[in-house]
CSV table of C-alpha atoms in Angstrom, one decimal:
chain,number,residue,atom,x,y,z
J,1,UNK,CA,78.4,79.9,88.3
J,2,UNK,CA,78.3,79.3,84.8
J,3,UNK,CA,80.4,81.1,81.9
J,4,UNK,CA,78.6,83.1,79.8
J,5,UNK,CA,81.1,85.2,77.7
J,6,UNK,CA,79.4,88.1,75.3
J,7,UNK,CA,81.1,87.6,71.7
J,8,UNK,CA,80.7,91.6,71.3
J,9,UNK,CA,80.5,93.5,74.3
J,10,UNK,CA,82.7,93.4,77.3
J,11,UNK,CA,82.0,91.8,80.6
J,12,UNK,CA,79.5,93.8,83.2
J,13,UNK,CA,78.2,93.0,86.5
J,14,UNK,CA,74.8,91.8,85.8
J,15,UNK,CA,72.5,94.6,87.4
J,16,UNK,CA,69.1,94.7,89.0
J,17,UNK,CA,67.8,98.1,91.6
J,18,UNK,CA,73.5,100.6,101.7
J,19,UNK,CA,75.1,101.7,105.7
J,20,UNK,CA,73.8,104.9,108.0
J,21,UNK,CA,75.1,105.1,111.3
J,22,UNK,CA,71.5,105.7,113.4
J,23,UNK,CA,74.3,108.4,115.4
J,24,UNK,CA,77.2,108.9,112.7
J,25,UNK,CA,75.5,110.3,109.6
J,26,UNK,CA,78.8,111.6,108.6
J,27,UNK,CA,79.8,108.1,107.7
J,28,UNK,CA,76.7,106.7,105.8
J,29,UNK,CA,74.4,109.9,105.2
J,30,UNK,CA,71.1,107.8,104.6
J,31,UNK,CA,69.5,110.3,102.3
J,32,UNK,CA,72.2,111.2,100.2
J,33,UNK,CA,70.4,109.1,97.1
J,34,UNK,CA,71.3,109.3,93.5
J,35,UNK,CA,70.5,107.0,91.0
J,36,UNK,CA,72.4,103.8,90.4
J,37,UNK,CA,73.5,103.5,86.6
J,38,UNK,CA,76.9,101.9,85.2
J,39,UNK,CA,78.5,105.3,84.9
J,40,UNK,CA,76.9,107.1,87.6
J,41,UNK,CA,76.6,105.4,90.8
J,42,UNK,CA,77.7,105.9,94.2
J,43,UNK,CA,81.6,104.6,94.7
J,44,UNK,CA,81.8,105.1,91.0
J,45,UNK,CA,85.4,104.3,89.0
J,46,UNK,CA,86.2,108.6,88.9
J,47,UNK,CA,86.5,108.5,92.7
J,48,UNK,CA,89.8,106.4,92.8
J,49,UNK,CA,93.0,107.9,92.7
J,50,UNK,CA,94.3,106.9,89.3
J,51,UNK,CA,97.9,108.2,89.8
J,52,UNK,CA,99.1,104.8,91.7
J,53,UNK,CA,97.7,102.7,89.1
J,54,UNK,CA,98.9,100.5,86.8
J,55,UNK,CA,98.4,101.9,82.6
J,56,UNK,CA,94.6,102.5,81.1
J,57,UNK,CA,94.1,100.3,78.3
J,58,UNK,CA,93.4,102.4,74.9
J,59,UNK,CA,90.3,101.0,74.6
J,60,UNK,CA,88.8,97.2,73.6
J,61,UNK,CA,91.9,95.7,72.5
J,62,UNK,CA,93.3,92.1,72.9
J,63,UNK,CA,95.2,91.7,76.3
J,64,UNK,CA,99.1,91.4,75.5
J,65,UNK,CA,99.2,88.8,78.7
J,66,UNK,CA,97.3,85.3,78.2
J,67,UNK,CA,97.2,82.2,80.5
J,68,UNK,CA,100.4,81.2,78.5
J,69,UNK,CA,101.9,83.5,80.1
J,70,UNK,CA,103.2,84.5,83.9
J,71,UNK,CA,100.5,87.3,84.3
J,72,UNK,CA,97.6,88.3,83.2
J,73,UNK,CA,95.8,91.5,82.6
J,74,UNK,CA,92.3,92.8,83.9
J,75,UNK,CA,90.6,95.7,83.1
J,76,UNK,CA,88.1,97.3,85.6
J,77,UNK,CA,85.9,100.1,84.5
J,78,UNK,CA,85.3,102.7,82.4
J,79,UNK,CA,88.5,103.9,81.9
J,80,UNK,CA,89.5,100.5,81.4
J,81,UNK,CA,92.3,100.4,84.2
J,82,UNK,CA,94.8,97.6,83.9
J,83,UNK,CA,95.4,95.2,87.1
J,84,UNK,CA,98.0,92.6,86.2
J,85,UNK,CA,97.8,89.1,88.5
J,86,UNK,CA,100.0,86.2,88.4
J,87,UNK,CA,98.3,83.4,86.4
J,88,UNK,CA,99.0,80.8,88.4
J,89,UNK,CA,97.6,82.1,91.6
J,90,UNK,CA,94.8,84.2,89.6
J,91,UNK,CA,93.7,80.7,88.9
J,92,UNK,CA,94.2,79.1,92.0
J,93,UNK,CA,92.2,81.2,93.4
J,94,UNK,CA,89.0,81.8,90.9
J,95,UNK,CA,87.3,79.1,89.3
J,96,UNK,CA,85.9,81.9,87.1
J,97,UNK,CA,89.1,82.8,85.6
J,98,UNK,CA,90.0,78.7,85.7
J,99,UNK,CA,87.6,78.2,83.1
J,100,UNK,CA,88.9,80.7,81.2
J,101,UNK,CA,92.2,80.6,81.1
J,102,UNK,CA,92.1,76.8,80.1
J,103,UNK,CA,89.7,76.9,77.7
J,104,UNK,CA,90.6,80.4,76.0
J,105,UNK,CA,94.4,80.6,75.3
J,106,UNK,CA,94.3,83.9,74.5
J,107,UNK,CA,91.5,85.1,75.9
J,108,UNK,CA,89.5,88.2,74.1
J,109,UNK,CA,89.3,91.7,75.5
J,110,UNK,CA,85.2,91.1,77.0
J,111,UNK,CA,86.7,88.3,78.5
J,112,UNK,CA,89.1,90.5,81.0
J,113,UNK,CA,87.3,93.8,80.6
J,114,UNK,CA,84.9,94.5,83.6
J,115,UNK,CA,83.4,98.4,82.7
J,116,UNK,CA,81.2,98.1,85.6
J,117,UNK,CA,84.0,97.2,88.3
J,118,UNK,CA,84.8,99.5,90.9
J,119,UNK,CA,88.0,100.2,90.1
J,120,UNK,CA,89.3,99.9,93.4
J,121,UNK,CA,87.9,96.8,94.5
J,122,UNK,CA,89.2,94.8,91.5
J,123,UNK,CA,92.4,96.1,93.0
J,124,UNK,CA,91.5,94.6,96.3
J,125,UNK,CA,91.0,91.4,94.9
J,126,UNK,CA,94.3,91.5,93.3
J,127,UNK,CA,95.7,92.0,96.4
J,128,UNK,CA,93.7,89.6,98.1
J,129,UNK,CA,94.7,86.8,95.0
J,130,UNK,CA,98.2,87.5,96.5
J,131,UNK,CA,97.9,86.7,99.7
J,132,UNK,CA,98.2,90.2,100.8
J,133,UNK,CA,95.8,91.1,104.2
J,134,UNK,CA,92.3,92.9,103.8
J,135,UNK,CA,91.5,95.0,106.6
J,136,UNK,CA,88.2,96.1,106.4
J,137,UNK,CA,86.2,99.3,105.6
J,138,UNK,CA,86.6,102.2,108.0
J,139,UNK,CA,84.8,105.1,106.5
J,140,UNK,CA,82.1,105.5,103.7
J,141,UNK,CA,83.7,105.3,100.8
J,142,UNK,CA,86.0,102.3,101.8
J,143,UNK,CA,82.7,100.6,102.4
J,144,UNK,CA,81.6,100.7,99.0
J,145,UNK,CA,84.9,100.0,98.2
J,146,UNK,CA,84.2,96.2,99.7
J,147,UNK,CA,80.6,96.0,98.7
J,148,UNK,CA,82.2,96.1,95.1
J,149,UNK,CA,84.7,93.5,96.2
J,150,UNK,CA,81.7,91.2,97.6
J,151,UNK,CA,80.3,91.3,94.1
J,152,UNK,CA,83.8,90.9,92.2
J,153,UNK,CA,83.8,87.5,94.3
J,154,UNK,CA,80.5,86.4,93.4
J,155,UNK,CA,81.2,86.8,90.2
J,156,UNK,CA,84.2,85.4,90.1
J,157,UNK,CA,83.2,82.9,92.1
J,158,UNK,CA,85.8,83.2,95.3
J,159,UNK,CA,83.6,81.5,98.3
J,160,UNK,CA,86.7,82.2,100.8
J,161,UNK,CA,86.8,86.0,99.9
J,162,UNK,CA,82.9,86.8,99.7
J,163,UNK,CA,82.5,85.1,103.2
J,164,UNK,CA,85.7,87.1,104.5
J,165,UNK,CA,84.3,90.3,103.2
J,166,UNK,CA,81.0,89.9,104.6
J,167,UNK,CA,82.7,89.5,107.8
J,168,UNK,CA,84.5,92.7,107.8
J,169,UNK,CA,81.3,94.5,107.1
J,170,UNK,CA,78.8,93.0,109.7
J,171,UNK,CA,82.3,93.8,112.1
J,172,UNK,CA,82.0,97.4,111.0
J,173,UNK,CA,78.3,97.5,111.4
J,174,UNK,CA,78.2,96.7,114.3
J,175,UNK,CA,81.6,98.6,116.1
J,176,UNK,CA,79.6,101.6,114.3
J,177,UNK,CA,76.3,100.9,115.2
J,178,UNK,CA,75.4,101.3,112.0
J,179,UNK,CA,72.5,100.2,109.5
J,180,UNK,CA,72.1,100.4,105.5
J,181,UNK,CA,71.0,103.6,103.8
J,182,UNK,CA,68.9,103.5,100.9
J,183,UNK,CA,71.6,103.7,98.3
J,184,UNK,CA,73.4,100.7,99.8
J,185,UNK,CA,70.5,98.8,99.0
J,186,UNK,CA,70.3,99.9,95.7
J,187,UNK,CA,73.8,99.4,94.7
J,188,UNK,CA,73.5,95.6,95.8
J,189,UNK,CA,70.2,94.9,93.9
J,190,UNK,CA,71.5,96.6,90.8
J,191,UNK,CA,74.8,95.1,90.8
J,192,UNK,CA,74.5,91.7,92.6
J,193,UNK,CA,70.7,90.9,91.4
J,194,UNK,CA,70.6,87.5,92.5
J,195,UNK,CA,70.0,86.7,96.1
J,196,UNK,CA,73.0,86.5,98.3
J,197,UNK,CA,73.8,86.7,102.0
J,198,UNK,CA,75.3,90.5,101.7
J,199,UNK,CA,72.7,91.7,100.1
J,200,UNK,CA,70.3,90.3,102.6
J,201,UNK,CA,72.4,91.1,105.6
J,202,UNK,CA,72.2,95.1,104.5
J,203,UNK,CA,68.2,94.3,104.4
J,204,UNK,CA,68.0,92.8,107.3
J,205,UNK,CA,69.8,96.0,109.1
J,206,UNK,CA,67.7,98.3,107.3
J,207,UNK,CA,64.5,96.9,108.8
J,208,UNK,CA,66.3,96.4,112.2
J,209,UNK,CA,66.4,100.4,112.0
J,210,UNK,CA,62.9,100.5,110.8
J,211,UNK,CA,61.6,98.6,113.3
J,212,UNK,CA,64.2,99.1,116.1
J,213,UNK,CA,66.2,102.6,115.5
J,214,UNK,CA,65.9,105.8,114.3
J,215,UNK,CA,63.1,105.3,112.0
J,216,UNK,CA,60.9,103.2,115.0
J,217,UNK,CA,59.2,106.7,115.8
J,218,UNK,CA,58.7,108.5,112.3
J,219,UNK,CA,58.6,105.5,109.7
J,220,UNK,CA,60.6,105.2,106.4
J,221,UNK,CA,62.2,107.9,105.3
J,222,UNK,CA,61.2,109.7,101.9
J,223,UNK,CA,64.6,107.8,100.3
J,224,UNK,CA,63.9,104.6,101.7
J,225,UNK,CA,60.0,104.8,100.1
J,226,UNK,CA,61.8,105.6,96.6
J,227,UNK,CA,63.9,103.0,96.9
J,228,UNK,CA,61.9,100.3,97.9
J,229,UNK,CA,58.9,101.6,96.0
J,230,UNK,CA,60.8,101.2,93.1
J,231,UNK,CA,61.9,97.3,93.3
J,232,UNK,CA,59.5,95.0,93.7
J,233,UNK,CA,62.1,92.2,94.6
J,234,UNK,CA,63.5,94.3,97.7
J,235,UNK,CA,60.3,95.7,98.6
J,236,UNK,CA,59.3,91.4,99.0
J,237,UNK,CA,62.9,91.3,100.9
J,238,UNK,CA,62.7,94.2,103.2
J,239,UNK,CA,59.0,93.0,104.6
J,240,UNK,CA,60.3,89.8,104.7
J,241,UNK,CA,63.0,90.7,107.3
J,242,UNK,CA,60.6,93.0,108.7
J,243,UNK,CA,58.4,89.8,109.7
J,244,UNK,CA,61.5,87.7,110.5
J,245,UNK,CA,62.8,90.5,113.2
J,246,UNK,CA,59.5,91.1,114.4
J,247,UNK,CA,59.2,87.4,115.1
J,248,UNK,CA,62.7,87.2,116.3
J,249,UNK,CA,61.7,90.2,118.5
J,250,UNK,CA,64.4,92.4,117.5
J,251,UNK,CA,67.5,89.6,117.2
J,252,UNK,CA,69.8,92.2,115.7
J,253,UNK,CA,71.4,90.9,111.9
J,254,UNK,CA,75.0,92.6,112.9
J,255,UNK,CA,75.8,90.5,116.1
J,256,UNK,CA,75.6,86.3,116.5
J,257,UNK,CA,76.9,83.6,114.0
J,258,UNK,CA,79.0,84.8,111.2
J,259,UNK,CA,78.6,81.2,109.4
J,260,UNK,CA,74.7,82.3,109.2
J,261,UNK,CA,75.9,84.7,106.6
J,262,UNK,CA,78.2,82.8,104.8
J,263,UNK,CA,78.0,80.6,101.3
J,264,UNK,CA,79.4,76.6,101.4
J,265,UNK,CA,78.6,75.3,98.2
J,266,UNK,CA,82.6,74.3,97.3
J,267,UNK,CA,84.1,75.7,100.5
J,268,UNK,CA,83.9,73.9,104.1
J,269,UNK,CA,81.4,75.4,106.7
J,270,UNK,CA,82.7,76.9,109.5
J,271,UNK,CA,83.8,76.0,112.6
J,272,UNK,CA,82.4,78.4,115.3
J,273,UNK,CA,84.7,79.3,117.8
J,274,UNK,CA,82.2,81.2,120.5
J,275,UNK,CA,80.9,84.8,120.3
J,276,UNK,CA,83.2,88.0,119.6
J,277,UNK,CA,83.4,90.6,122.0
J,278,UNK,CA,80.8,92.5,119.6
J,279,UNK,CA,78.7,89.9,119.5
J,280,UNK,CA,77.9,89.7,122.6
């Protein structure tokens, strides 16, 4: 990805326009819809538990930590919550912050603020930077939780961790039997607007319930038809899949090759190891 640092303004995640259980819609609840802005979205940054967390930054002000130093400072959304890293293995790990922490020795407050983050997820990848073991999501809000951390690795361009994630959700889908709600699907195209295997996995599983699951019988429901009505680009997505699953007669997105779903453009391709017992 390239680097294209604002002089002014601090860092977003670029935006554009996600899972119901067909038999657990206390998990997912596929109509709950509200609209997707950068302070009012589902999984939004007042959800998270600020008492645990490191100091909020006064507002735009110059980092006290540079690449010159052992850590280094990230600020993740409105608030402007502070995540410190180690340097070295921040950059080890992102070829994002690589480029800029070796060309910007003390790099400028839109270059480590991020006021559309999820909070909690840029607190995931912090953990993840050191080494420390992601599980997974287990309920609804820890799913959004790692579909912020899929786009935190996109943009920070972390292959490894944006396959891993992907992973964890397609595992969850699947243990769950579960498929993506409206809002899921809005949250991706508004927030990861370029096309990516997450975004089109949670497509994919939507029309698999379309065609295949609770909305086989009565169509799309009113949610789904004012969120796809109202994106042109994943209203072309969903009927693609729609065609692909029809012609695939029903080859469900949540179970088979995880490797289908991942990216390889600077990381090695995967060696498949046979079917999990869920994929079966």
């Amino acid at each position: 990805m390239a680097l294209n640092v604002p002089v002014i303004r601090t860092n977003t995640i670029k935006r554009a326009g996600s899972s119901s259980s067909l038999g657990h819609s206390a998990i997912e609840h596929e109509n709950d819809l509200a609209p997707v802005t950068p302070r009012s979205r589902r999984n939004s940054d007042s959800s998270v538990n600020t008492g645990a967390a490191a100091p909020i930054a006064p507002g735009l002000i110059k980092p006290s930590t540079q690449h010159r130093t052992d850590t280094t400072t990230l600020y993740a959304g409105k608030d402007h919550k502070a995540i410190t890293l180690e340097t070295k293995v921040l950059m080890a790990k992102s070829p994002y912050f690589k480029k800029i922490l070796s060309e910007t020795p003390e790099p400028q407050a839109e270059q480590t603020t991020f006021e559309d983050a999820d909070e909690t997820a840029l607190a995931m990848f912090a953990a993840w930077v050191h080494g420390k073991q992601l599980h997974g999501p287990n309920d609804f809000h820890s799913t959004g939780h790692y579909l912020g951390l899929y786009v935190l690795a996109l943009k920070f361009e972390c292959e490894e961790l944006a396959n891993h994630v992907i992973d964890l959700i397609r595992a969850y889908y699947a243990a769950g039997d579960m498929t993506a709600p409206p809002y899921r699907l809005q949250y991706m195209y508004t927030f990861a607007p370029t096309p990516n295997p997450l975004r089109k996995f949670l497509v994919a599983t939507a029309a698999w319930r379309t065609l295949y699951g609770g909305e086989a019988d009565g169509g799309l429901s009113d949610a789904m038809k004012e969120v796809v009505g109202g994106d042109k680009v994943l209203a072309v997505d969903f009927m693609q899949e729609l065609v692909v699953l029809g012609r695939d007669s029903g080859k469900d997105p949540r179970k088979g090759s995880k490797c289908a779903w991942h990216l390889h453009e600077v990381t090695r391709k995967c060696v498949e190891d046979g079917a999990e017992p869920w994929e079966e």
